[in-house]
CSV table of C-alpha atoms in Angstrom, one decimal:
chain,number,residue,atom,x,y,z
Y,197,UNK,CA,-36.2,-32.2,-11.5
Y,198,UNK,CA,-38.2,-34.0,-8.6
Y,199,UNK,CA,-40.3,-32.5,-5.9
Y,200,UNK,CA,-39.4,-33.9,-2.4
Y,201,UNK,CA,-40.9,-33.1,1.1
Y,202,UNK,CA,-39.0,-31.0,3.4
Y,203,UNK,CA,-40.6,-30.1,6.9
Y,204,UNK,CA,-44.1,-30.6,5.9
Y,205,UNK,CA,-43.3,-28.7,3.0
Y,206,UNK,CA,-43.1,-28.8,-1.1
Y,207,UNK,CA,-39.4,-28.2,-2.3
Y,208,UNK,CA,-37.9,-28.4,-5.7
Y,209,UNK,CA,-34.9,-30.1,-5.8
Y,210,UNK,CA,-33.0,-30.5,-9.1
Y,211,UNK,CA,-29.8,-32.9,-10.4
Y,212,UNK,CA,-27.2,-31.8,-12.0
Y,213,UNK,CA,-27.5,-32.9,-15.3
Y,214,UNK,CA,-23.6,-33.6,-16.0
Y,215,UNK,CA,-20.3,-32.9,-14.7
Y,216,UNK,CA,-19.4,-30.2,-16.6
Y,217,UNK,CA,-21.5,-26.6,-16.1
Y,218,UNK,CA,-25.3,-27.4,-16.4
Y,219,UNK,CA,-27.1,-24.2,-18.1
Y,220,UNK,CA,-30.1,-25.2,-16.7
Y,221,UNK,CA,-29.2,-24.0,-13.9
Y,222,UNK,CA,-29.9,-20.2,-14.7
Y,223,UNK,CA,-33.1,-20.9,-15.3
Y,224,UNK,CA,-34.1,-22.4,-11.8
Y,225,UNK,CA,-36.2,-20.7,-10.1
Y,226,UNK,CA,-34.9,-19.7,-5.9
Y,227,UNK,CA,-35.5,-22.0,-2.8
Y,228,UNK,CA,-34.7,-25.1,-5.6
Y,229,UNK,CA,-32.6,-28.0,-3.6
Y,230,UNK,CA,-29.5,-28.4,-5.3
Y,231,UNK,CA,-28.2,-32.1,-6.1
Y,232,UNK,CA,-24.8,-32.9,-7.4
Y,233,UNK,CA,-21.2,-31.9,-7.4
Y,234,UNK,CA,-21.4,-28.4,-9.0
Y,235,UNK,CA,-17.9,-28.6,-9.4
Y,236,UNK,CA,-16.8,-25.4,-11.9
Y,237,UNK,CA,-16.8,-21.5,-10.8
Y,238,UNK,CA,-19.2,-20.7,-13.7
Y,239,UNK,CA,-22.1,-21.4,-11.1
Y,240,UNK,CA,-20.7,-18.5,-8.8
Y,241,UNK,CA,-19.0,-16.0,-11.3
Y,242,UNK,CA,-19.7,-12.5,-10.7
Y,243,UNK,CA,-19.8,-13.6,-6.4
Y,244,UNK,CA,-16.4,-14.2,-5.6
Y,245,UNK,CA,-15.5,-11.7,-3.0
Y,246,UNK,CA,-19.1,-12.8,-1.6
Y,247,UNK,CA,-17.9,-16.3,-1.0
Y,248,UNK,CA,-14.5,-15.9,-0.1
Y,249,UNK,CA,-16.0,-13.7,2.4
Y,250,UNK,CA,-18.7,-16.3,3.4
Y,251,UNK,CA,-15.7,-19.2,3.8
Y,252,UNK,CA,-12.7,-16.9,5.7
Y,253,UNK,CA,-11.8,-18.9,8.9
Y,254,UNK,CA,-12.8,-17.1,11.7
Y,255,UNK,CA,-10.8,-19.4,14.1
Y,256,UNK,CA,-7.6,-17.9,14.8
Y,257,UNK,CA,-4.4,-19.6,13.8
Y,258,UNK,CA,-3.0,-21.8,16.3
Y,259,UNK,CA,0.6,-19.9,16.7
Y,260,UNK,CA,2.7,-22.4,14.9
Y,261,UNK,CA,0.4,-21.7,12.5
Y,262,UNK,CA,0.8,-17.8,12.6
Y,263,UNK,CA,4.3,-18.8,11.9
Y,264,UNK,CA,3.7,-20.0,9.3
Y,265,UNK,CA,1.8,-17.9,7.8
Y,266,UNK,CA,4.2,-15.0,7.9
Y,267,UNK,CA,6.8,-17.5,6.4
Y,268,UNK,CA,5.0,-18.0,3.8
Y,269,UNK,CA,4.0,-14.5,3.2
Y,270,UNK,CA,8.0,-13.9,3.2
Y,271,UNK,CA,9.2,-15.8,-0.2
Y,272,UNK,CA,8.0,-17.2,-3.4
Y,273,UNK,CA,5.4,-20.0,-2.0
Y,274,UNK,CA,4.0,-22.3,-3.7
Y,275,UNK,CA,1.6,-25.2,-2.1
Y,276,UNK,CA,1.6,-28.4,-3.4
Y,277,UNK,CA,-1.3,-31.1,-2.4
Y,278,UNK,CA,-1.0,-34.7,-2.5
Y,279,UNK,CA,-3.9,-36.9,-2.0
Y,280,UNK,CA,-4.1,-39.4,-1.0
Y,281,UNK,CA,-6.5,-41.1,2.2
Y,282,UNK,CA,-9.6,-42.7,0.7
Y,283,UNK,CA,-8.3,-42.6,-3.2
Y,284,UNK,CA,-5.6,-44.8,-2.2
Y,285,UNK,CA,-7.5,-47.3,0.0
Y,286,UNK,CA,-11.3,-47.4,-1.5
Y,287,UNK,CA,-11.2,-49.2,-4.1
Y,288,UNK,CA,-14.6,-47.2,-5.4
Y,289,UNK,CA,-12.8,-43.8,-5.1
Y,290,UNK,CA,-9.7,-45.0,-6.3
Y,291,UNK,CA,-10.8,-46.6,-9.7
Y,292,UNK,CA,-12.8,-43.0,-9.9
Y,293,UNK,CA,-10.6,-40.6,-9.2
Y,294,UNK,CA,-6.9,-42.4,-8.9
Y,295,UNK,CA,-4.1,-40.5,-7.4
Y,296,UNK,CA,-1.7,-37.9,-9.7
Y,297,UNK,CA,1.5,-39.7,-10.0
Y,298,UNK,CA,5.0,-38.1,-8.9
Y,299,UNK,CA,5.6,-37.3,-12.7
Y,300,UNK,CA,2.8,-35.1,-12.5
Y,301,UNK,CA,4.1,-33.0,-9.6
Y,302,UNK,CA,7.7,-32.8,-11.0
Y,303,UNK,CA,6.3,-31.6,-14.3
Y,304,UNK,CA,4.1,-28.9,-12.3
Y,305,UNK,CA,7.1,-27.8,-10.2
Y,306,UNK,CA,9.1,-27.4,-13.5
Y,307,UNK,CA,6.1,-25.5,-15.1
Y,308,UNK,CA,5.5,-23.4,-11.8
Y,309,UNK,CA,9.4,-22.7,-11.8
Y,310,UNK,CA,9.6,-20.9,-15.6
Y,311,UNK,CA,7.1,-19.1,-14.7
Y,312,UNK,CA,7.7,-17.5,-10.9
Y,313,UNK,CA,11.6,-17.9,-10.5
Y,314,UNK,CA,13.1,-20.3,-7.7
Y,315,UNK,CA,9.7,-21.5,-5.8
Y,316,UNK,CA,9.3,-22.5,-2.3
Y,317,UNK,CA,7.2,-25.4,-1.8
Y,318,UNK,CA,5.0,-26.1,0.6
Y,319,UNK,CA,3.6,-29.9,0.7
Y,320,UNK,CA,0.1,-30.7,2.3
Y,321,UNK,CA,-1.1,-34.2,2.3
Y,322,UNK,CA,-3.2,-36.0,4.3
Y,323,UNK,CA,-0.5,-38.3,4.2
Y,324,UNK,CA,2.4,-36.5,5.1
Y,325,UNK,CA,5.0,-39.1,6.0
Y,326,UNK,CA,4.6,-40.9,2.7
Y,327,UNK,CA,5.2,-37.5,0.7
Y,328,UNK,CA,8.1,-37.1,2.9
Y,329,UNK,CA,9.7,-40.3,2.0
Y,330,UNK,CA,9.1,-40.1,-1.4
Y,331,UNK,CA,8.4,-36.5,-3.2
Y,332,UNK,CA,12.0,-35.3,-4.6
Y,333,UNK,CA,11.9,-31.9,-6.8
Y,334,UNK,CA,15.2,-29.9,-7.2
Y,335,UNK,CA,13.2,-27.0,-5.4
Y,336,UNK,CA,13.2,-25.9,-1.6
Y,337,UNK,CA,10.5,-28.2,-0.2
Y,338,UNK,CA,9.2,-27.6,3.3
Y,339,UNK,CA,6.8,-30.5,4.3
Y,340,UNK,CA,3.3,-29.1,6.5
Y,341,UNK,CA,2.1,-32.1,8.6
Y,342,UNK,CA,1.4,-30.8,12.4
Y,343,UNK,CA,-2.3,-29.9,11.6
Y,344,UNK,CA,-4.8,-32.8,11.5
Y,345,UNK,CA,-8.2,-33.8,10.5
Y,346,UNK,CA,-10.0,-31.6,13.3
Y,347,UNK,CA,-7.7,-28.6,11.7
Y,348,UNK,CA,-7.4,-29.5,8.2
Y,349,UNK,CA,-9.0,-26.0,8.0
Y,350,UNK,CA,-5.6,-24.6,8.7
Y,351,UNK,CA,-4.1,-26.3,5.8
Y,352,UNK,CA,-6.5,-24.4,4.1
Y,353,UNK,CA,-5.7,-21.2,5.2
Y,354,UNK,CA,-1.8,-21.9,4.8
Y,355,UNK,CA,-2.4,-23.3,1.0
Y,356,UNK,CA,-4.5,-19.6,0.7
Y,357,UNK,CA,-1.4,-17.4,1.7
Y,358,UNK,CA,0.7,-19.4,-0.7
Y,359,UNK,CA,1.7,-17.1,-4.0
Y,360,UNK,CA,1.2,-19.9,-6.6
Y,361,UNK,CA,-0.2,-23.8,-6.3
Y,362,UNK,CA,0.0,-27.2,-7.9
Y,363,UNK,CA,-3.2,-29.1,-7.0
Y,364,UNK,CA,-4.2,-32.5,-6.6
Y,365,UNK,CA,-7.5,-33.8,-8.3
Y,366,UNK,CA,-9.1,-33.1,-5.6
Y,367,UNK,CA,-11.8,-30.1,-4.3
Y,368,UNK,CA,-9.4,-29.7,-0.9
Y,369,UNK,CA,-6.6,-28.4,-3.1
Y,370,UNK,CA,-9.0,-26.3,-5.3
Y,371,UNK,CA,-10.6,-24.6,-3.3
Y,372,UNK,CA,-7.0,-23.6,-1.4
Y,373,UNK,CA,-5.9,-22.3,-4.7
Y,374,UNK,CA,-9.3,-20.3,-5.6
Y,375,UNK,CA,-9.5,-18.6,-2.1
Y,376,UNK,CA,-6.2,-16.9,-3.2
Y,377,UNK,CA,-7.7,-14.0,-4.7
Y,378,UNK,CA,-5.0,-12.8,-6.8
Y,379,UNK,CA,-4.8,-12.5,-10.0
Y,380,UNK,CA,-1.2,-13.0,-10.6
Y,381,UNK,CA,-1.0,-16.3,-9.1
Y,382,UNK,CA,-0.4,-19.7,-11.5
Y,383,UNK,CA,-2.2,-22.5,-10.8
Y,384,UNK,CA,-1.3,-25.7,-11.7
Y,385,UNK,CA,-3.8,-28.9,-11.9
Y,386,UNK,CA,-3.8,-32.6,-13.5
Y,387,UNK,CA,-4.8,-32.7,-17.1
Y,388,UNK,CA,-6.8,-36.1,-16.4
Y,389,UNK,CA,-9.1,-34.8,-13.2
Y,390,UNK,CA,-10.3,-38.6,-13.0
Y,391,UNK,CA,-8.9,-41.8,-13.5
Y,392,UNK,CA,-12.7,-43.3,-14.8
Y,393,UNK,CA,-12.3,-42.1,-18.7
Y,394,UNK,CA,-16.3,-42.0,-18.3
Y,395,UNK,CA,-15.8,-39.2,-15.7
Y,396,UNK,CA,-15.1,-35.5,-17.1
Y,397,UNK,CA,-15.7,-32.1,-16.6
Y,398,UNK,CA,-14.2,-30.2,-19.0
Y,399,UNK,CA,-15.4,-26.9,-16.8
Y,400,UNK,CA,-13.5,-27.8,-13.6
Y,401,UNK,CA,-11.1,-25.2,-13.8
Y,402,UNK,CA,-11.2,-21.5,-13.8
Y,403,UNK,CA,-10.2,-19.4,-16.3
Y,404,UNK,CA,-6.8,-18.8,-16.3
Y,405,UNK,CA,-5.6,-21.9,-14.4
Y,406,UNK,CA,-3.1,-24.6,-16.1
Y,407,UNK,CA,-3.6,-28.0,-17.3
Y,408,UNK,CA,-0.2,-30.2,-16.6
């Protein structure tokens, strides 16, 4: 923990101390300035209708968006999130975090699948011709690509009204399966969250969600 100036004024600020869920964290005391990637739901158990309050949209849907929504709402969805953007072309990000493979989104269709019945799925990427061209699953795919980086929130909100999800290794498609509150959903992720075998955090998934 280091003390930094803020506005003329003292302020704790702590680092996380790993990856995975730091305990130390119970014990700070309020006002501390958080540093690091908190990545795990431990930090916020016991809040969750709190925060999925705090991070609803309030921008309505554009109407092909409203669409959408009710489409979705009207069969067995299930949102699937490629990533790719910056872990493909920064050579940093990619040697971090790497990109899940095709493999790994045919094996978490076929897991999905046994478990729901026949799945709709819904594809998100920020690259959205690419995932055209070359995702193929023996499912119903319907490919989302009209919204863009000043309304990626919509993707959001459409990977939220989605029954189940297969997520990428990346916090975009997390947090679009977590703001689906219900607990019946499956949620599919990567086994290997990062491609650096330095990298892990063993508490990056809820409860409940599935390693594939």
């Amino acid at each position: 923990a280091v003390s930094e100036r803020r506005n003329g004024g003292a302020l704790r600020t702590y680092r996380e101390a790993s990856l995975g869920y730091d305990a130390a964290f119970e014990g700070l005391p309020d006002e501390t300035h958080l540093k690091g990637y908190w990545q795990s739901e431990r930090y916020f158990l016991g809040y969750e209708a709190q925060i999925r309050k705090d991070l609803a949209i309030v921008t309505p849907p554009s109407v092909q968006n409203t669409e959408m929504v009710a489409e979705i709402s009207a069969c067995s969805a299930v949102s699937l999130h490629i990533r790719r953007g910056d872990y493909v072309s920064n050579e940093k990000f990619n040697a971090a975090h790497g990109t899940c493979d095709l493999a790994y989104y045919a094996r978490a269709a076929a897991f999905v699948a046994e478990r729901v019945g026949e799945p709709v799925i819904y594809a998100f990427s920020d690259d959205p011709d690419w995932v055209a061209a070359h995702l193929k699953l023996p499912f119903e795919v319907r490919y989302v690509g009209h919204n863009d980086g000043d309304t990626n929130y919509e993707d959001l909100r459409l990977m939220a009204a989605c029954r189940h999800h297969i997520i990428a290794n990346s916090s975009f498609s997390w947090w679009g399966a977590w703001l689906n509150p219900s607990a019946e959903k499956v949620v599919a992720a990567p086994k290997q969250w990062f491609a650096d075998p330095g990298k892990v955090n063993p508490d990056i998934l809820p409860v409940g969600w599935h390693r594939v």
